[in-house]
Structures are given as structure tokens and as C-alpha cells.
XYZ file of C-alpha atoms in Angstrom:
542
model
C -3.014 9.150 40.162
C -2.219 5.650 38.897
C -3.593 4.418 35.573
C -5.740 1.851 37.395
C -7.296 4.623 39.500
C -7.927 6.699 36.391
C -9.696 3.795 34.702
C -11.885 3.109 37.760
C -12.752 6.760 38.243
C -13.569 7.346 34.577
C -15.526 4.105 34.255
C -17.898 5.229 37.000
C -19.115 7.974 34.647
C -19.983 5.468 31.896
C -22.266 2.792 33.277
C -23.360 -0.130 31.133
C -27.064 -0.479 30.253
C -27.168 -4.202 30.863
C -27.275 -5.068 27.148
C -25.130 -7.822 25.667
C -22.573 -6.351 23.280
C -20.860 -8.135 20.382
C -18.016 -6.747 18.276
C -18.558 -7.863 14.684
C -17.604 -6.889 11.155
C -19.076 -3.407 11.685
C -17.616 -3.093 15.196
C -20.254 -2.319 17.812
C -23.504 -1.018 16.315
C -26.908 -0.453 17.926
C -29.167 2.279 19.294
C -26.923 5.212 20.138
C -28.295 5.649 23.650
C -26.806 2.263 24.639
C -23.264 2.990 23.457
C -21.872 5.328 26.128
C -20.016 2.657 28.111
C -19.026 0.850 24.913
C -17.339 3.927 23.440
C -15.444 4.489 26.692
C -14.222 0.905 26.733
C -13.242 1.011 23.067
C -10.944 3.857 24.082
C -9.243 1.508 26.537
C -8.987 -1.210 23.880
C -7.536 1.168 21.291
C -4.790 2.099 23.738
C -4.041 -1.571 24.412
C -3.900 -2.324 20.681
C -1.527 0.551 20.018
C 0.765 -0.435 22.908
C 0.776 -4.044 21.715
C 2.018 -2.740 18.357
C 4.717 -0.582 19.984
C 2.968 2.718 19.518
C 1.654 2.345 15.975
C -1.389 4.533 15.449
C -4.825 2.904 15.761
C -7.974 4.452 14.270
C -11.443 4.626 15.824
C -14.498 5.512 13.722
C -17.871 6.462 15.181
C -20.549 5.657 12.605
C -23.490 3.393 11.861
C -23.158 3.659 8.088
C -26.503 2.950 6.386
C -28.444 2.411 9.632
C -31.247 4.788 10.756
C -30.327 8.118 12.437
C -31.107 6.809 15.942
C -28.361 4.166 15.658
C -24.638 4.609 15.993
C -21.549 2.471 16.285
C -17.824 2.408 16.846
C -15.075 0.315 15.320
C -11.278 0.189 15.354
C -8.867 0.446 12.436
C -5.490 -1.309 12.392
C -2.229 0.440 11.348
C -2.393 -0.180 7.586
C -5.970 1.070 7.459
C -7.429 -2.435 7.542
C -10.149 -3.733 9.868
C -9.206 -4.638 13.430
C -7.423 -8.003 13.576
C -10.192 -10.568 14.049
C -8.468 -12.125 17.069
C -9.059 -8.854 18.936
C -12.825 -8.875 18.368
C -13.215 -11.222 21.334
C -11.197 -8.848 23.541
C -13.444 -5.961 22.513
C -16.511 -8.019 23.355
C -15.051 -9.054 26.705
C -14.270 -5.478 27.739
C -17.663 -4.185 26.606
C -19.529 -6.782 28.682
C -17.647 -6.375 31.984
C -20.445 -5.947 34.547
C -18.793 -3.578 37.036
C -16.047 -0.961 37.091
C -13.781 -3.325 39.013
C -14.569 -6.193 36.631
C -13.661 -3.879 33.744
C -10.333 -2.974 35.336
C -9.596 -6.632 36.046
C -10.364 -7.550 32.429
C -8.263 -4.664 31.131
C -5.254 -5.663 33.257
C -5.651 -9.348 32.467
C -5.632 -8.601 28.744
C -2.463 -6.542 29.219
C -0.840 -9.439 31.011
C -2.064 -12.212 28.710
C -1.022 -10.273 25.594
C 2.338 -9.263 27.149
C 1.655 -5.587 26.557
C 4.290 -3.207 27.876
C 2.516 -0.611 29.965
C 5.244 1.945 29.334
C 4.896 1.616 25.550
C 3.300 4.644 23.841
C -0.347 4.525 22.787
C -1.508 6.649 19.851
C -5.039 6.862 18.474
C -6.811 8.920 15.801
C -10.581 9.097 15.544
C -13.442 10.697 13.639
C -17.232 10.508 13.340
C -20.032 10.878 10.845
C -22.860 13.443 11.055
C -25.170 11.640 13.485
C -26.507 13.755 16.362
C -25.197 11.217 18.886
C -21.645 11.401 17.555
C -20.359 14.237 19.750
C -21.431 12.520 22.983
C -19.787 9.261 21.912
C -16.588 11.143 21.071
C -16.588 12.429 24.661
C -16.990 8.878 25.981
C -14.206 7.611 23.720
C -11.809 10.370 24.790
C -12.525 9.627 28.457
C -11.321 6.081 27.799
C -8.237 7.265 25.929
C -7.336 9.734 28.669
C -7.812 7.117 31.393
C -5.490 4.790 29.447
C -2.971 7.655 29.059
C -3.047 7.519 25.256
C -2.125 10.293 22.843
C -4.973 11.057 20.462
C -6.058 13.289 17.593
C -9.671 14.136 16.775
C -10.193 14.520 13.006
C -13.795 15.683 13.453
C -16.271 14.848 10.684
C -14.800 12.313 8.256
C -16.042 9.600 5.964
C -15.055 6.158 7.224
C -12.597 5.654 4.322
C -10.912 8.976 5.127
C -10.206 7.761 8.664
C -8.764 4.510 7.270
C -6.669 6.546 4.816
C -5.261 8.842 7.527
C -4.422 5.881 9.783
C -2.457 4.226 6.979
C -0.712 7.478 6.017
C 0.529 8.178 9.546
C 1.888 4.662 10.029
C 3.673 4.556 6.664
C 5.107 8.090 6.752
C 8.837 8.081 6.054
C 8.845 4.463 4.816
C 9.096 2.995 1.322
C 5.351 2.272 1.578
C 4.435 5.915 2.350
C 0.783 6.264 1.331
C 0.121 10.006 1.376
C -0.381 13.126 3.435
C -2.452 12.293 6.565
C -4.994 15.083 6.169
C -8.315 15.621 4.420
C -6.547 17.880 1.931
C -3.938 15.191 1.295
C -6.737 12.707 0.599
C -8.403 15.018 -1.942
C -5.112 15.796 -3.689
C -4.131 12.127 -3.949
C -7.450 11.147 -5.560
C -7.573 14.186 -7.839
C -4.005 13.756 -9.074
C -4.535 10.080 -9.917
C -7.913 10.803 -11.532
C -6.397 13.417 -13.857
C -3.749 10.960 -15.068
C -6.260 8.125 -15.482
C -8.528 10.367 -17.588
C -5.690 11.626 -19.807
C -6.483 9.275 -22.703
C -10.294 9.386 -22.483
C -13.292 11.720 -22.411
C -16.413 11.595 -20.228
C -19.628 10.952 -22.137
C -21.890 12.836 -19.679
C -22.188 13.998 -16.093
C -23.165 11.990 -13.026
C -25.655 12.847 -10.278
C -24.555 11.665 -6.825
C -26.975 11.140 -3.925
C -25.021 11.609 -0.680
C -27.689 10.166 1.661
C -27.744 13.458 3.620
C -24.556 12.177 5.248
C -20.923 13.066 5.714
C -20.148 12.134 2.114
C -21.905 15.328 0.995
C -19.482 17.955 2.350
C -16.516 15.704 1.580
C -17.537 15.168 -2.050
C -18.155 18.904 -2.361
C -14.570 19.479 -1.234
C -13.198 16.770 -3.542
C -14.988 18.248 -6.577
C -13.062 21.497 -6.067
C -9.871 19.557 -6.890
C -11.274 17.757 -9.952
C -11.344 18.973 -13.565
C -14.729 19.495 -15.200
C -15.725 17.532 -18.285
C -14.653 20.478 -20.437
C -11.170 20.249 -18.909
C -10.833 16.484 -19.308
C -12.624 15.395 -16.139
C -16.273 14.818 -15.244
C -19.226 16.965 -14.217
C -20.617 15.871 -10.831
C -24.012 17.065 -9.587
C -24.458 16.498 -5.840
C -27.904 15.938 -4.235
C -29.214 14.948 -0.789
C -26.704 17.084 1.104
C -28.769 18.040 4.172
C -26.338 17.366 7.023
C -27.833 20.217 9.095
C -30.714 17.906 10.064
C -29.239 14.570 11.257
C -32.711 13.019 11.260
C -32.671 13.062 7.441
C -29.660 10.725 7.249
C -30.406 7.727 4.995
C -34.125 8.626 4.887
C -35.489 7.520 1.489
C -32.048 7.988 -0.023
C -28.585 6.466 0.012
C -27.071 3.259 -1.330
C -28.962 0.894 0.993
C -32.330 2.477 0.148
C -31.640 2.184 -3.590
C -30.362 -1.393 -3.343
C -33.184 -2.731 -1.154
C -36.117 -0.781 -2.640
C -34.883 -1.086 -6.250
C -35.787 2.516 -7.071
C -34.198 5.935 -7.228
C -34.442 8.252 -4.201
C -37.605 10.352 -4.708
C -35.649 13.539 -3.949
C -33.102 12.914 -6.716
C -35.638 13.650 -9.495
C -33.519 11.616 -11.891
C -34.322 12.021 -15.595
C -34.463 9.128 -18.038
C -31.015 7.831 -19.056
C -29.319 10.087 -16.483
C -26.309 8.401 -14.834
C -26.831 8.379 -11.067
C -25.005 7.061 -8.016
C -25.837 6.813 -4.316
C -23.450 6.749 -1.362
C -24.345 5.432 2.083
C -24.274 7.420 5.329
C -20.507 7.190 5.917
C -19.502 7.018 2.222
C -17.943 3.558 2.138
C -20.572 2.120 -0.238
C -21.730 3.184 -3.677
C -24.248 1.872 -6.193
C -25.100 3.253 -9.651
C -28.479 3.257 -11.399
C -30.479 4.842 -14.202
C -34.032 4.977 -15.504
C -34.197 3.784 -19.107
C -36.175 5.334 -21.966
C -39.163 3.131 -21.081
C -39.196 4.409 -17.501
C -37.765 1.227 -15.932
C -35.279 1.431 -13.065
C -31.914 -0.294 -13.647
C -29.569 -0.949 -10.716
C -25.800 -1.141 -11.224
C -24.695 -2.524 -7.872
C -21.434 -3.811 -6.429
C -21.499 -6.864 -8.717
C -21.726 -4.561 -11.725
C -18.935 -2.307 -10.464
C -16.693 -5.327 -9.857
C -17.243 -6.793 -13.322
C -16.803 -3.383 -14.991
C -13.530 -2.771 -13.138
C -12.180 -6.297 -13.675
C -12.928 -6.113 -17.397
C -11.060 -2.795 -17.691
C -8.102 -3.962 -15.607
C -7.825 -7.055 -17.799
C -7.812 -4.817 -20.888
C -5.094 -2.592 -19.408
C -2.953 -5.587 -18.414
C -3.087 -6.900 -22.000
C -2.586 -3.495 -23.614
C 0.412 -2.677 -21.385
C 2.094 -6.052 -22.003
C 1.651 -7.184 -18.380
C -1.045 -9.849 -18.774
C 1.431 -12.679 -18.169
C 2.747 -11.022 -15.009
C -0.535 -10.138 -13.288
C -3.124 -12.589 -11.967
C -6.454 -10.784 -11.741
C -9.381 -12.248 -9.793
C -12.732 -11.322 -8.253
C -13.995 -12.007 -4.729
C -17.756 -12.195 -4.140
C -20.204 -13.178 -1.417
C -23.335 -15.294 -1.624
C -25.277 -12.084 -2.344
C -23.589 -11.750 -5.739
C -26.093 -12.267 -8.524
C -25.615 -15.648 -10.191
C -25.491 -13.998 -13.612
C -22.493 -11.871 -12.569
C -20.555 -14.926 -11.416
C -21.240 -16.695 -14.708
C -20.134 -13.604 -16.677
C -16.827 -13.348 -14.794
C -16.000 -17.024 -15.159
C -17.205 -17.642 -18.714
C -16.825 -14.295 -20.507
C -13.964 -12.563 -18.677
C -12.283 -15.917 -17.970
C -11.281 -14.761 -14.501
C -11.288 -16.800 -11.275
C -13.945 -16.111 -8.607
C -13.624 -16.754 -4.874
C -16.776 -16.781 -2.692
C -16.362 -15.791 0.968
C -18.568 -15.139 3.960
C -20.218 -11.713 4.103
C -18.105 -8.979 5.637
C -15.340 -6.836 4.243
C -12.657 -8.496 6.355
C -13.308 -11.826 4.586
C -13.320 -10.315 1.094
C -10.256 -8.170 1.757
C -8.248 -11.162 2.962
C -9.252 -13.290 -0.035
C -8.407 -10.485 -2.475
C -4.774 -10.536 -1.320
C -4.437 -13.952 -2.992
C -4.379 -12.232 -6.397
C -1.917 -9.758 -7.918
C -4.923 -7.554 -8.554
C -7.850 -8.590 -6.360
C -11.242 -7.028 -7.071
C -13.769 -7.316 -4.270
C -17.213 -5.797 -3.973
C -20.237 -6.861 -2.033
C -23.491 -6.515 -3.942
C -24.392 -3.632 -1.596
C -21.644 -1.542 -3.188
C -18.940 -1.912 -0.540
C -15.586 -2.836 -2.026
C -12.234 -1.895 -3.495
C -9.355 -3.309 -5.558
C -6.065 -4.435 -4.038
C -2.738 -4.257 -5.867
C -0.156 -6.688 -4.452
C 3.511 -5.726 -3.952
C 4.245 -7.950 -6.940
C 1.753 -6.035 -9.096
C 3.121 -2.647 -8.032
C 6.673 -3.809 -8.720
C 5.751 -5.161 -12.165
C 3.954 -1.910 -13.042
C 6.892 0.174 -11.803
C 9.648 -1.733 -13.609
C 7.893 -2.685 -16.857
C 9.346 -1.112 -19.998
C 6.585 -0.393 -22.550
C 7.360 -1.347 -26.138
C 5.058 1.144 -27.870
C 3.156 4.381 -27.213
C -0.050 2.350 -26.809
C 1.576 0.165 -24.139
C 2.866 3.284 -22.400
C -0.626 4.857 -22.331
C -2.145 1.698 -20.833
C 0.651 1.435 -18.281
C 0.194 5.053 -17.178
C -3.528 4.458 -16.693
C -2.907 1.242 -14.737
C -0.424 2.980 -12.446
C -2.872 5.852 -11.904
C -5.631 3.414 -10.897
C -3.366 1.892 -8.231
C -3.159 5.406 -6.718
C -6.809 6.316 -7.265
C -8.265 3.189 -5.665
C -8.200 3.202 -1.843
C -5.937 0.302 -0.805
C -7.106 0.308 2.799
C -10.864 -0.124 2.530
C -13.922 0.275 0.317
C -14.302 3.984 -0.447
C -17.374 5.379 -2.206
C -15.629 8.560 -3.402
C -12.643 6.651 -4.775
C -14.927 4.058 -6.363
C -17.062 6.814 -7.912
C -14.017 8.189 -9.720
C -12.942 4.674 -10.724
C -16.280 3.996 -12.429
C -16.187 7.370 -14.183
C -12.691 6.593 -15.517
C -13.749 3.189 -16.874
C -16.934 4.479 -18.519
C -14.981 7.320 -20.121
C -12.333 4.954 -21.519
C -14.940 2.546 -22.837
C -17.151 5.394 -24.171
C -20.068 3.749 -22.402
C -23.333 5.096 -21.076
C -25.198 3.149 -18.371
C -27.156 1.461 -21.177
C -24.011 -0.253 -22.517
C -22.844 -1.065 -18.987
C -26.055 -2.812 -17.971
C -26.187 -4.801 -21.204
C -23.009 -6.870 -20.623
C -25.114 -9.452 -18.785
C -28.677 -9.755 -17.561
C -29.167 -10.027 -13.804
C -31.355 -12.808 -12.540
C -34.383 -11.264 -10.797
C -33.787 -11.298 -7.038
C -35.273 -10.258 -3.730
C -33.712 -9.555 -0.353
C -36.046 -9.517 2.642
C -35.578 -9.132 6.379
C -37.281 -11.470 8.842
C -37.567 -10.560 12.519
C -37.040 -13.545 14.831
C -36.695 -13.812 18.626
C -33.061 -14.985 18.404
C -31.061 -14.619 15.185
C -28.155 -16.532 16.734
C -29.902 -19.897 16.326
C -29.260 -19.629 12.568
C -25.815 -21.136 11.857
C -24.332 -21.034 8.356
C -21.637 -22.912 6.421
C -20.168 -22.926 2.866
C -19.455 -19.148 2.807
C -22.928 -18.547 4.284
C -24.655 -20.212 1.352
C -26.133 -23.038 3.439
C -27.570 -23.496 6.939
C -26.319 -26.008 9.500
C -28.930 -24.994 12.075
C -31.848 -25.006 12.778
C -31.963 -28.682 11.935
C -33.971 -29.495 8.831
C -34.414 -25.920 7.599
C -31.821 -26.197 4.811
C -33.482 -29.336 3.459
C -36.793 -27.476 3.325
C -35.144 -24.569 1.496
C -33.497 -26.951 -0.996
C -36.855 -28.565 -1.698
C -38.437 -25.167 -2.359
C -35.570 -23.935 -4.572
C -35.827 -27.058 -6.732
C -39.294 -25.968 -7.876
C -38.013 -22.784 -9.562
C -36.075 -22.362 -12.817
C -32.597 -20.973 -12.006
C -33.708 -20.809 -8.395
C -31.283 -20.003 -5.585
C -31.894 -18.905 -2.016
C -29.935 -18.655 1.212
C -30.531 -17.463 4.750
C -28.081 -15.731 7.082
C -28.398 -13.841 10.372
C -27.547 -10.151 10.086
C -24.287 -9.054 11.669
C -25.587 -5.538 12.326
C -29.332 -5.834 13.041
C -31.681 -8.090 15.007
C -33.006 -9.781 11.879
C -32.367 -12.727 9.561
C -31.860 -11.922 5.865
C -33.380 -14.045 3.107
C -32.001 -13.790 -0.430
C -33.746 -15.395 -3.393
C -33.252 -15.323 -7.166
C -35.018 -17.060 -10.015
C -35.759 -16.870 -13.732
C -38.556 -14.280 -13.397
C -39.310 -11.463 -10.982
C -42.543 -13.114 -9.879
C -40.785 -16.399 -9.126
C -38.013 -14.640 -7.183
C -40.643 -12.803 -5.144
C -42.614 -16.001 -4.542
C -39.489 -17.928 -3.521
C -38.381 -15.188 -1.095
C -41.810 -15.144 0.576
C -41.913 -18.910 1.001
C -38.360 -19.124 2.379
C -39.112 -16.218 4.736
C -42.174 -18.130 6.010
C -39.948 -21.155 6.690
C -37.536 -18.941 8.626
C -40.342 -17.422 10.701
C -41.712 -20.858 11.519
C -38.352 -22.293 12.601
C -37.357 -19.087 14.383
C -40.428 -19.105 16.585
C -40.452 -22.842 17.240
C -37.051 -22.819 18.991
């Protein structure tokens, strides 16, 4: 049977539901029961992408991250473990929205022709999923697409999203000078554990950490990772793991996880965190992490992505100076509009490091971070990583330390370049990074939170009939459309001390997000409510 016939025959089993699909930063994401045809067509696209790249392995991850259990999604991973090249997002959208089987085949063949893809080139794909109940069915749809496209594929089963990115990079770099590691779950654990042990060699953990795994795939994976890590008594850290119920997929992200903690500004009720206990929460696919603690007065303190970025950048700057590499390494931080204004001021005025602001979405931050020798990027939601440029790795490899102290700092810096996932934000990798920094600085969360005081802020969601009428500019900090709305927001913001607010349509949900910060909690709350009312009014007028 010809490939065209296989595509037509297989497509007939995966009919579209008539929805309009859009591939964005998170890939395709929506209610799981609408994704059957999408997953099948992503299989076709993955094969095309791999053939275009002469048989390099492409990754496909089935997850909806922090979304509710009823949702799911699917996204592609490029050969070095990075997000799918943005120019291919339109091709994904085009395939997903083909109205008939024949229209799908025509689109598929036209893309092959327009992109000069050799049909006899090999196609290789690896894929995995999180713990959602809908995952197995979507895997079946994806594999139907891969088989119809005559692609080779490997199913890695249940993985965190960063593990799938890691494996994709490992396979494509195997046997090269850029070889990244062993492309297995065990290889992932060993790589992190080995680097962690070296990074902790000249420090000692002050206390243990309790990690909320959102009842998601991060739970069994962290449990496996811990088996490879030394305890605090052996020079490592004690990790207590909670919210591990993956047997009931309906518990995923329910009153727990990084998004719950960030948006509700409180600890998960099930964590039973004690005062001054260091805690962290992952999201459903373990690519985000936030820290928090309850102080001696019973107040909740959030240590989000901004805090992780500033903590890491401060430590990296110290290591660069202590190792004698400060003149060779340009360190910088990449933020989004969601970054608290106090964190930006701290980076620029206290750490004396440059800050770049980009549009929301990891692909934008990742790209901007490559402009530095060591580029630190975290979204406030806890999604981020640190990139070491070829120049940085070369400088660290060839530098000759002039004293034992320089040698110790250099060893730690090299270990961090191995510990930190270079492909994508990774909650497990970032967890170990934070533990290393706190141990070296001899800090508890109390010292960490005291380096600057966050401006009180609120993030609210506003449901509108059509989020696409809201058009942003200036790294999503200002609105171009609807006409007149930005002027109204500016007028409101001017009434509040240290006021700031922006509006942006969500890339993953049918809502518009409103962020507001001001000098006091009450003013931030009041500003967020008034801007949200403006959004509702404009959203329903058009």
C-alpha cells in the first residue's frame, strides 16, 4: 500500500471535531476528548520534520502540564531538545485544521513539496506522556500517524516533559563532541546525581526540603532520582516527597502543584507544611517549580521563578569571580512582564547584571538567553533554566585556576553546567540547583526571601467571548487593541503608588490574564479588579 493510501485509510479513523486548532507555545492543548485527530496529525508532522532534518530524531510529548485532569495536549521537540522551530507552528496548525481526509493528504503532500522534503529520507520519532487518563488513547492516535507516515518510533512511556527533551537531545548528539548523556531515564538520573554530588562537595545542606509533586508524573520520577542522591548525612540533601497519588489521575493538580501555589498564594492543604519548613511544588509534568515557606508568624512566603533566577544569578556571579572567570563570562537574566518589579530592580541595581524582557513563552526566553555566556531565564511561574554558551563551556574547560579556592569555585561552576538541563526548564534539575545554592550560601528560606521585598501583586483570569481581539506589543507589556483600552489602563495605574498592570490573552486557555502590582496588597487587589472590569467591558463590547 502506498504512503498516501496509508494516510487516507488511517485518517478515516481519526475524525476532526470541527474545533479550530492553534499550535502555540505549549503545542496543542485543550479538552482531551477533542485531541484524537490532532494527535494523529502531529504524528504526520513529526515524520515530516524528521525527514526535513535528514532523519534526526524528533520528540513528541503528550501533556497538559498544570491544566486540569480533563485537558491534555501534544507538542513537538526539535533535535537539540528545544521547542519546535516557530516557523513550523503554522504547518502544525494547517494540518490540524484540514477539514477532510483528502484535504489532510493534500496539505501533507503540499508541505512535503514546498519544504523540499525527500520522501525516501528516514523519519525517527520518540515520544512519552504524563499520567493523565487520556494519555494512552492519544498515544494510540499519535502512533497511527507515525505508522501511516512510515516513521520509526520509540515509546518511552511515562516521562516528565524535561526527560523527553533530554532523551531527544542525547540521541541526536550521541557520538559527537556535544554528546549530552545516555538517552534513558537511568542516564538522566545518573547525570543529575553525579553533577549534584560534585556541586555539593564544598558545602553542607542546612535542612531538608519537602516537595509537592502535584500528584503527577514528577512523583515517581523524583522518587527514582532520590535513590541516586546522597542524604544530608552523606553530603547531599534530605528530600521528603508529598502529593504522589498518580493512581487516581483525577487528583492531578487538584489543590496542589506549582500553579496552585503561585496563583492562590498558599501552600497545598495536603502538604501540612510546618513553620519555617522549606517547601517546593512541581507542576503536573515537572517542568516548573516554585519554593515557599510559612514564617514564624504564620505568613505564607512565595519564592517563585523570579526568586530562583536572582538566587542562581547571584551565585553564578560569585563563582565567576571566585574562579577568576568574571572577565570572560557575561552573565544576564531574561524575564517576562510577569516578573515582579522589585526583582528587576534588584538584578539591575544590586547584582549589576543586564536584564532582557521578552514576550511570555519559553521559546522567547530561551532564544534571548543565548545572547549571554551564561543566560538565566525563569518565568515567574517557575518555568526556566540556565544556558551555558559554547564560549562559557570552553572558558570553564580551559581555565587554569591559580589557587585552591579558584579550583573549588571552578569545579562547582563546571558541575552546575552539567546539573542544569540545557534543553528546557526542568523542575527536578532546578530543585537540585536551588538546594546547591542554599547549601553554599548557608541560607534558610528566611535569608533567601530577605534579599529584596516583592511588590504586592495579583494575577486574575477574565473570561471573554474572544481572547484574540486583545493584541499586545512591547514584550506583552502594552495593548495595541482593543482601541483605547491601554489608555484607560494607564490612567488607572497612575493613581497607585508603584502601580503597574498589563493585560495579555492566554496562550493555553480561553481567558485573558490581568496582572497588577502596587505598593500595598490592598492597592494591588483594587487595581487588578478595576483593570479586569475594563477588560470585561471591552471584551463584551466587540
